[in-house]
Short mmCIF file of C-alpha atoms in Angstrom, two decimals:
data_model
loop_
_atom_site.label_atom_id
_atom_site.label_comp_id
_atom_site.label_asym_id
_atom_site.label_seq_id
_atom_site.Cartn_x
_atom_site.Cartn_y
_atom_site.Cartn_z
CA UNK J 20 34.90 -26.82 -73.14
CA UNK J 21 32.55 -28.96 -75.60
CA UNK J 22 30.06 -28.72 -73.52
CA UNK J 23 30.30 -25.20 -73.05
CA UNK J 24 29.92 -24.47 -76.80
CA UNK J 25 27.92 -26.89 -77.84
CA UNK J 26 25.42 -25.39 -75.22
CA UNK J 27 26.01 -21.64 -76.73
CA UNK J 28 25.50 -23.08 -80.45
CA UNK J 29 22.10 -24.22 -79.41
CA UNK J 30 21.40 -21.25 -77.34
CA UNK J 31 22.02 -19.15 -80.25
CA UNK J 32 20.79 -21.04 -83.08
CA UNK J 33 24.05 -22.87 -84.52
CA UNK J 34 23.58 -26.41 -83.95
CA UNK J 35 24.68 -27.31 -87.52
CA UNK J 36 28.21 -25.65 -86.73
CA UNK J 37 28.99 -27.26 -83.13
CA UNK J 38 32.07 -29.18 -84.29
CA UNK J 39 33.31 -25.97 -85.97
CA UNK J 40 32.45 -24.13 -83.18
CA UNK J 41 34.15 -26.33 -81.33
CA UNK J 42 37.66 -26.34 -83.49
CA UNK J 43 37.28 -22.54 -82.91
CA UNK J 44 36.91 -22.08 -79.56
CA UNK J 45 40.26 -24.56 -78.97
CA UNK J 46 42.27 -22.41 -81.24
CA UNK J 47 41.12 -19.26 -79.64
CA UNK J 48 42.27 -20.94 -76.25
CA UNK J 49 45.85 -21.57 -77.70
CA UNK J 50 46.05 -18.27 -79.21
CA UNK J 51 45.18 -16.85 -75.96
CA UNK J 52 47.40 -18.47 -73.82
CA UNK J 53 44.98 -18.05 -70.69
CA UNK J 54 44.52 -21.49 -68.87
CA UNK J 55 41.16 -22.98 -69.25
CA UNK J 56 39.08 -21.56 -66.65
CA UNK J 57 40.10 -18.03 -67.21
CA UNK J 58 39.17 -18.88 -70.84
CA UNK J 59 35.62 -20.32 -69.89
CA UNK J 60 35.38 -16.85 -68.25
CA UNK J 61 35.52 -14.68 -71.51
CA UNK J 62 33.38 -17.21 -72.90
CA UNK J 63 30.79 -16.36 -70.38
CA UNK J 64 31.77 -12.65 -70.49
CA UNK J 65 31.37 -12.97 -74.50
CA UNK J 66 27.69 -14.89 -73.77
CA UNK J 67 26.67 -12.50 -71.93
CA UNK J 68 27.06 -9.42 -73.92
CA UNK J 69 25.97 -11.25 -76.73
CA UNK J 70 22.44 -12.06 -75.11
CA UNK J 71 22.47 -8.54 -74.68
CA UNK J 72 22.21 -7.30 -77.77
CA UNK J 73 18.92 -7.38 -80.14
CA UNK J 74 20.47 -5.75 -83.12
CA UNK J 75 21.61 -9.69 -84.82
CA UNK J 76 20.05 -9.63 -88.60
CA UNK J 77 21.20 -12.94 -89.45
CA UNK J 78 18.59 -15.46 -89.75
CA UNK J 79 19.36 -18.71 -88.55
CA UNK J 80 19.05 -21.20 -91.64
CA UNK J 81 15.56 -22.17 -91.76
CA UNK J 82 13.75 -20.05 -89.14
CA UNK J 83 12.59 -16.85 -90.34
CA UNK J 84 12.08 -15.35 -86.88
CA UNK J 85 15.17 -16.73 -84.81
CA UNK J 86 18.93 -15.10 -85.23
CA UNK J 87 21.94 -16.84 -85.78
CA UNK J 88 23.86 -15.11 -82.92
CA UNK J 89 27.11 -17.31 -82.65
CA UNK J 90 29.05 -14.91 -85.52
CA UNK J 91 28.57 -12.00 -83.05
CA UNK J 92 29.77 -14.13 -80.54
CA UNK J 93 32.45 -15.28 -81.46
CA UNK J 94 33.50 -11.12 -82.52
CA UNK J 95 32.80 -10.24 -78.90
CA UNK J 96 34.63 -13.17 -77.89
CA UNK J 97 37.74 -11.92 -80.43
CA UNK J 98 37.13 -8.42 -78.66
CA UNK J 99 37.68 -9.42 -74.99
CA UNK J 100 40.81 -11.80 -75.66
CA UNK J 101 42.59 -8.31 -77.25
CA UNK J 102 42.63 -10.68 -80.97
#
C-alpha cells in the first residue's frame, strides 16, 4: 500500500505529504472494511478519475504551472468507498 501512494503523491505533485498520505490511506482501509486488494482497486478507480480531470486549481507548493491533485484524490477516493 506504501508503495501505491507514495507513487500517486509523486504522480500528482505531493511528495512533501507521502507519510500523511500514507496514515490516510490506512485509515480509509479500516474504515472501509474491504480487504486490501479490493481497496487497491478504488485506489486505482480514484487515480483514474482523478487523471481525468483538468479542472485542479491548486498549485503544487513551488511550481506555478503543476497542480497539487492528491486533495481531489483523496475526495474521489471518499466518493467511491460511500464515506
Amino acid at each position: 500500500m506504501l508503495a501505491l501512494i507514495t507513487e500517486f503523491s509523486n504522480e500528482f505533485h505531493d511528495q512533501e505529504h507521502i507519510n500523511s498520505n500514507a496514515t490516510q490511506a490506512m485509515r480509509l482501509l479500516k474504515a472501509s472494511g474491504l480487504s486490501e486488494p479490493d481497496f487497491a482497486q478504488r485506489i486505482y478507480e480514484a487515480r483514474s478519475i482523478t487523471k481525468d480531470r483538468a479542472n485542479i486549481r491548486t498549485s503544487a507548493k513551488g511550481e506555478t504551472a503543476v497542480r497539487n491533485r492528491m486533495p481531489y484524490f483523496w475526495a474521489v477516493l471518499r466518493g467511491l468507498l460511500g464515506m
